Amino acid sequence: MLGYLLTLSRPRFWLYTAGPVLVGVAYAADAVGDLLAPLPALLFCYFLLPANVYLYGVNDRFDREIDAENPKKAAEGSPEARWRDSPAVTAVVAASGAVGLALFPLTPRVAWPYLAGFFALATAYSAPPLRFKARPLLDSLSNGLYLLPGAAAYAALAGVHPPAPALAGGWLWTMAMHTYSAIPDIEPDRAAGIETTATVLGERRTYRYCGACWTLAAVAFGLLDPRLGALLGIYPLFLLATVGAGVDVDRAYWWFPVVNGVVGMLLTFGGLLRLVGVLA
């Protein structure tokens, strides 16, 4: 059961929810001591594992019929597993979401819209009647949920909302990342009768869509600091390089956890160096 739940939570993607918390804390802190406060650590721990059990548990629960036809879920050694339809698994997924509700009384009100947005989108993305993942454009827009843990952490520590360009840039980044990840599923989704941004656009136009979103994300972060814009500019360059070199999308897709980890680390280090006065 434990092994299955870990697979369900997609460990390779844990930092997609917990990483933004680190970035948000690094830029919200006014002193080194803020980094050692209990609340940032609590938010990081929740969004590292329980939030992913809930997010992907809801996803797999409502995709169980589709996943039955997805060879990726059945392959030996696959990092993803098909939904195990048992009361125990359902209870753990529900509990993982319920535990997150305990964050509200522990955080200032300014952080609540971001926490509420995360849980609302994490549910509505996969669960009917909204099921955004099967609605073109909304599937892309709703993946801003990955930005919201970082926004909540920033607001909880700083006591104010994050800068608007950071919210816009982060949201655009998640839109591109999600839609790029859907390219390998274009044919299986079409065969299953599922419409997504990627199935509607097709592979070539989806590349253009992702490139535009990543470019706009870099511009938005550049409004805050040109160095941040340059760092986010890695993404459209990576896209151009891999497409130009003819790298298969199924292969390039699996490079993104490394790319995102390095970019997230540099973003976090930038905030920490600012905090100790090394960077202005």
GROMACS .gro file of C-alpha atoms in nm:
model
  280
    1MET     CA    1   0.000   0.000   0.000
    2LEU     CA    2   0.277   0.246   0.093
    3GLY     CA    3   0.465   0.171  -0.228
    4TYR     CA    4   0.150   0.223  -0.432
    5LEU     CA    5   0.070   0.555  -0.260
    6LEU     CA    6   0.422   0.681  -0.326
    7THR     CA    7   0.387   0.589  -0.693
    8LEU     CA    8   0.045   0.753  -0.697
    9SER     CA    9   0.196   1.078  -0.566
   10ARG     CA   10   0.444   1.102  -0.858
   11PRO     CA   11   0.770   1.156  -0.658
   12ARG     CA   12   0.947   1.302  -0.962
   13PHE     CA   13   0.694   1.586  -0.953
   14TRP     CA   14   0.696   1.655  -0.577
   15LEU     CA   15   0.904   1.968  -0.623
   16TYR     CA   16   0.650   2.106  -0.868
   17THR     CA   17   0.431   2.187  -0.565
   18ALA     CA   18   0.690   2.210  -0.285
   19GLY     CA   19   0.953   2.395  -0.490
   20PRO     CA   20   0.740   2.708  -0.534
   21VAL     CA   21   0.707   2.718  -0.154
   22LEU     CA   22   1.086   2.749  -0.126
   23VAL     CA   23   1.093   3.023  -0.387
   24GLY     CA   24   0.809   3.212  -0.221
   25VAL     CA   25   0.972   3.194   0.123
   26ALA     CA   26   1.311   3.301  -0.012
   27TYR     CA   27   1.167   3.621  -0.159
   28ALA     CA   28   0.920   3.694   0.122
   29ALA     CA   29   1.168   3.669   0.409
   30ASP     CA   30   1.301   3.991   0.561
   31ALA     CA   31   1.564   3.821   0.777
   32VAL     CA   32   1.743   3.488   0.793
   33GLY     CA   33   1.538   3.398   1.100
   34ASP     CA   34   1.222   3.403   0.890
   35LEU     CA   35   1.350   3.099   0.704
   36LEU     CA   36   1.347   2.900   1.028
   37ALA     CA   37   0.990   2.987   1.123
   38PRO     CA   38   0.756   2.687   1.169
   39LEU     CA   39   0.496   2.797   0.912
   40PRO     CA   40   0.722   2.783   0.602
   41ALA     CA   41   0.843   2.438   0.708
   42LEU     CA   42   0.484   2.321   0.758
   43LEU     CA   43   0.378   2.448   0.415
   44PHE     CA   44   0.678   2.282   0.252
   45CYS     CA   45   0.608   1.947   0.417
   46TYR     CA   46   0.241   1.953   0.323
   47PHE     CA   47   0.300   2.046  -0.039
   48LEU     CA   48   0.585   1.798  -0.072
   49LEU     CA   49   0.380   1.482  -0.016
   50PRO     CA   50   0.019   1.502   0.112
   51ALA     CA   51  -0.080   1.762  -0.147
   52ASN     CA   52   0.052   1.538  -0.424
   53VAL     CA   53  -0.131   1.234  -0.289
   54TYR     CA   54  -0.451   1.438  -0.306
   55LEU     CA   55  -0.382   1.601  -0.644
   56TYR     CA   56  -0.284   1.285  -0.829
   57GLY     CA   57  -0.519   1.065  -0.632
   58VAL     CA   58  -0.818   1.268  -0.753
   59ASN     CA   59  -0.670   1.263  -1.102
   60ASP     CA   60  -0.625   0.885  -1.110
   61ARG     CA   61  -0.963   0.817  -0.948
   62PHE     CA   62  -1.151   0.997  -1.224
   63ASP     CA   63  -0.921   0.878  -1.501
   64ARG     CA   64  -0.945   0.511  -1.415
   65GLU     CA   65  -1.144   0.413  -1.727
   66ILE     CA   66  -0.911   0.610  -1.956
   67ASP     CA   67  -0.598   0.479  -1.786
   68ALA     CA   68  -0.716   0.124  -1.844
   69GLU     CA   69  -0.641   0.186  -2.213
   70ASN     CA   70  -0.320   0.384  -2.156
   71PRO     CA   71  -0.014   0.162  -2.218
   72LYS     CA   72   0.204   0.406  -2.022
   73LYS     CA   73   0.022   0.310  -1.703
   74ALA     CA   74   0.072  -0.061  -1.762
   75ALA     CA   75   0.438  -0.064  -1.866
   76GLU     CA   76   0.682  -0.242  -1.637
   77GLY     CA   77   0.884   0.008  -1.438
   78SER     CA   78   0.646   0.291  -1.524
   79PRO     CA   79   0.660   0.584  -1.279
   80GLU     CA   80   0.279   0.592  -1.284
   81ALA     CA   81   0.027   0.334  -1.170
   82ARG     CA   82  -0.335   0.265  -1.249
   83TRP     CA   83  -0.590   0.354  -0.983
   84ARG     CA   84  -0.633   0.089  -0.717
   85ASP     CA   85  -1.004   0.103  -0.643
   86SER     CA   86  -1.018   0.031  -0.271
   87PRO     CA   87  -1.178   0.209   0.026
   88ALA     CA   88  -0.837   0.241   0.194
   89VAL     CA   89  -0.682   0.428  -0.099
   90THR     CA   90  -0.985   0.653  -0.133
   91ALA     CA   91  -0.969   0.730   0.240
   92VAL     CA   92  -0.600   0.822   0.226
   93VAL     CA   93  -0.656   1.053  -0.072
   94ALA     CA   94  -0.951   1.222   0.100
   95ALA     CA   95  -0.754   1.255   0.424
   96SER     CA   96  -0.463   1.414   0.239
   97GLY     CA   97  -0.697   1.685   0.117
   98ALA     CA   98  -0.863   1.727   0.455
   99VAL     CA   99  -0.527   1.772   0.628
  100GLY     CA  100  -0.462   2.066   0.397
  101LEU     CA  101  -0.769   2.243   0.534
  102ALA     CA  102  -0.587   2.268   0.866
  103LEU     CA  103  -0.349   2.516   0.699
  104PHE     CA  104  -0.616   2.786   0.691
  105PRO     CA  105  -0.631   2.866   1.065
  106LEU     CA  106  -0.250   2.855   1.076
  107THR     CA  107  -0.198   3.114   0.801
  108PRO     CA  108  -0.294   3.483   0.770
  109ARG     CA  109  -0.603   3.566   0.569
  110VAL     CA  110  -0.397   3.711   0.285
  111ALA     CA  111  -0.278   3.358   0.205
  112TRP     CA  112  -0.625   3.201   0.203
  113PRO     CA  113  -0.720   3.281  -0.161
  114TYR     CA  114  -0.411   3.096  -0.280
  115LEU     CA  115  -0.472   2.796  -0.058
  116ALA     CA  116  -0.839   2.785  -0.156
  117GLY     CA  117  -0.745   2.820  -0.522
  118PHE     CA  118  -0.508   2.526  -0.499
  119PHE     CA  119  -0.766   2.289  -0.349
  120ALA     CA  120  -1.043   2.409  -0.581
  121LEU     CA  121  -0.834   2.363  -0.895
  122ALA     CA  122  -0.673   2.038  -0.776
  123THR     CA  123  -1.026   1.898  -0.749
  124ALA     CA  124  -1.197   2.062  -1.046
  125TYR     CA  125  -0.912   1.977  -1.283
  126SER     CA  126  -1.003   1.607  -1.275
  127ALA     CA  127  -1.340   1.568  -1.103
  128PRO     CA  128  -1.677   1.619  -1.272
  129PRO     CA  129  -1.879   1.820  -1.337
  130LEU     CA  130  -1.613   2.078  -1.427
  131ARG     CA  131  -1.327   1.841  -1.516
  132PHE     CA  132  -1.108   2.113  -1.665
  133LYS     CA  133  -0.855   1.862  -1.797
  134ALA     CA  134  -1.099   1.766  -2.074
  135ARG     CA  135  -1.183   2.126  -2.170
  136PRO     CA  136  -0.948   2.293  -2.420
  137LEU     CA  137  -0.770   2.602  -2.285
  138LEU     CA  138  -0.924   2.553  -1.940
  139ASP     CA  139  -0.699   2.250  -1.897
  140SER     CA  140  -0.401   2.477  -1.953
  141LEU     CA  141  -0.529   2.773  -1.748
  142SER     CA  142  -0.622   2.557  -1.450
  143ASN     CA  143  -0.266   2.435  -1.408
  144GLY     CA  144  -0.185   2.763  -1.242
  145LEU     CA  145  -0.259   2.552  -0.935
  146TYR     CA  146   0.112   2.464  -0.927
  147LEU     CA  147   0.199   2.830  -0.870
  148LEU     CA  148  -0.042   2.871  -0.579
  149PRO     CA  149   0.160   2.693  -0.303
  150GLY     CA  150   0.443   2.940  -0.363
  151ALA     CA  151   0.203   3.235  -0.366
  152ALA     CA  152   0.048   3.112  -0.041
  153ALA     CA  153   0.391   3.077   0.121
  154TYR     CA  154   0.492   3.427   0.010
  155ALA     CA  155   0.169   3.580   0.137
  156ALA     CA  156   0.184   3.388   0.466
  157LEU     CA  157   0.536   3.508   0.543
  158ALA     CA  158   0.532   3.858   0.395
  159GLY     CA  159   0.175   3.940   0.496
  160VAL     CA  160   0.103   4.086   0.149
  161HIS     CA  161   0.015   3.947  -0.191
  162PRO     CA  162   0.300   3.847  -0.423
  163PRO     CA  163   0.392   4.096  -0.699
  164ALA     CA  164   0.150   4.081  -0.992
  165PRO     CA  165   0.424   4.015  -1.254
  166ALA     CA  166   0.541   3.713  -1.053
  167LEU     CA  167   0.188   3.575  -1.040
  168ALA     CA  168   0.134   3.634  -1.412
  169GLY     CA  169   0.473   3.494  -1.508
  170GLY     CA  170   0.435   3.188  -1.288
  171TRP     CA  171   0.087   3.120  -1.421
  172LEU     CA  172   0.205   3.142  -1.782
  173TRP     CA  173   0.494   2.907  -1.702
  174THR     CA  174   0.255   2.646  -1.563
  175MET     CA  175   0.029   2.678  -1.867
  176ALA     CA  176   0.319   2.605  -2.100
  177MET     CA  177   0.455   2.325  -1.886
  178HIS     CA  178   0.120   2.149  -1.867
  179THR     CA  179   0.041   2.180  -2.237
  180TYR     CA  180   0.388   2.062  -2.338
  181SER     CA  181   0.345   1.757  -2.115
  182ALA     CA  182   0.019   1.678  -2.298
  183ILE     CA  183   0.187   1.646  -2.639
  184PRO     CA  184   0.283   1.278  -2.591
  185ASP     CA  185  -0.083   1.205  -2.507
  186ILE     CA  186  -0.233   1.367  -2.817
  187GLU     CA  187  -0.303   1.043  -3.000
  188PRO     CA  188  -0.421   0.840  -2.692
  189ASP     CA  189  -0.646   1.131  -2.591
  190ARG     CA  190  -0.792   1.159  -2.939
  191ALA     CA  191  -0.852   0.784  -2.946
  192ALA     CA  192  -1.034   0.812  -2.613
  193GLY     CA  193  -1.242   1.106  -2.737
  194ILE     CA  194  -1.080   1.353  -2.495
  195GLU     CA  195  -1.036   1.713  -2.607
  196THR     CA  196  -0.745   1.912  -2.466
  197THR     CA  197  -0.555   2.220  -2.573
  198ALA     CA  198  -0.295   1.990  -2.728
  199THR     CA  199  -0.544   1.772  -2.918
  200VAL     CA  200  -0.717   2.079  -3.061
  201LEU     CA  201  -0.397   2.254  -3.165
  202GLY     CA  202  -0.201   1.951  -3.280
  203GLU     CA  203   0.168   1.898  -3.213
  204ARG     CA  204   0.321   2.180  -3.419
  205ARG     CA  205   0.082   2.452  -3.301
  206THR     CA  206   0.111   2.327  -2.943
  207TYR     CA  207   0.486   2.389  -2.965
  208ARG     CA  208   0.411   2.746  -3.071
  209TYR     CA  209   0.159   2.790  -2.791
  210CYS     CA  210   0.408   2.669  -2.530
  211GLY     CA  211   0.684   2.886  -2.675
  212ALA     CA  212   0.459   3.193  -2.657
  213CYS     CA  213   0.357   3.122  -2.296
  214TRP     CA  214   0.718   3.064  -2.186
  215THR     CA  215   0.832   3.381  -2.364
  216LEU     CA  216   0.561   3.588  -2.197
  217ALA     CA  217   0.654   3.432  -1.863
  218ALA     CA  218   1.014   3.545  -1.913
  219VAL     CA  219   0.894   3.897  -2.002
  220ALA     CA  220   0.676   3.912  -1.689
  221PHE     CA  221   0.961   3.808  -1.462
  222GLY     CA  222   1.188   4.049  -1.645
  223LEU     CA  223   0.963   4.333  -1.530
  224LEU     CA  224   1.060   4.241  -1.174
  225ASP     CA  225   1.430   4.190  -1.247
  226PRO     CA  226   1.603   4.142  -1.584
  227ARG     CA  227   1.806   3.860  -1.431
  228LEU     CA  228   1.488   3.668  -1.355
  229GLY     CA  229   1.367   3.725  -1.708
  230ALA     CA  230   1.696   3.591  -1.847
  231LEU     CA  231   1.669   3.282  -1.629
  232LEU     CA  232   1.312   3.208  -1.743
  233GLY     CA  233   1.429   3.265  -2.100
  234ILE     CA  234   1.587   2.920  -2.077
  235TYR     CA  235   1.249   2.762  -2.151
  236PRO     CA  236   1.174   2.901  -2.498
  237LEU     CA  237   1.540   2.840  -2.588
  238PHE     CA  238   1.514   2.479  -2.467
  239LEU     CA  239   1.200   2.434  -2.675
  240LEU     CA  240   1.365   2.576  -2.987
  241ALA     CA  241   1.675   2.363  -2.935
  242THR     CA  242   1.491   2.033  -2.884
  243VAL     CA  243   1.241   2.087  -3.165
  244GLY     CA  244   1.514   2.211  -3.398
  245ALA     CA  245   1.730   1.909  -3.320
  246GLY     CA  246   1.439   1.674  -3.380
  247VAL     CA  247   1.440   1.538  -3.024
  248ASP     CA  248   1.132   1.327  -2.969
  249VAL     CA  249   0.890   1.497  -2.729
  250ASP     CA  250   0.854   1.177  -2.525
  251ARG     CA  251   1.226   1.196  -2.453
  252ALA     CA  252   1.251   1.572  -2.401
  253TYR     CA  253   0.955   1.569  -2.163
  254TRP     CA  254   1.149   1.359  -1.912
  255TRP     CA  255   1.430   1.613  -1.905
  256PHE     CA  256   1.201   1.878  -1.757
  257PRO     CA  257   1.219   1.767  -1.391
  258VAL     CA  258   1.595   1.830  -1.409
  259VAL     CA  259   1.557   2.160  -1.595
  260ASN     CA  260   1.286   2.278  -1.356
  261GLY     CA  261   1.488   2.167  -1.054
  262VAL     CA  262   1.793   2.366  -1.166
  263VAL     CA  263   1.589   2.677  -1.251
  264GLY     CA  264   1.401   2.653  -0.920
  265MET     CA  265   1.729   2.616  -0.732
  266LEU     CA  266   1.873   2.926  -0.901
  267LEU     CA  267   1.557   3.124  -0.827
  268THR     CA  268   1.575   3.020  -0.462
  269PHE     CA  269   1.945   3.099  -0.433
  270GLY     CA  270   1.878   3.440  -0.584
  271GLY     CA  271   1.625   3.515  -0.310
  272LEU     CA  272   1.857   3.388  -0.038
  273LEU     CA  273   2.154   3.589  -0.168
  274ARG     CA  274   1.932   3.896  -0.170
  275LEU     CA  275   1.843   3.822   0.189
  276VAL     CA  276   2.207   3.819   0.305
  277GLY     CA  277   2.298   4.124   0.099
  278VAL     CA  278   2.508   3.954  -0.170
  279LEU     CA  279   2.262   4.052  -0.444
  280ALA     CA  280   2.076   4.379  -0.461
   0.00000   0.00000   0.00000
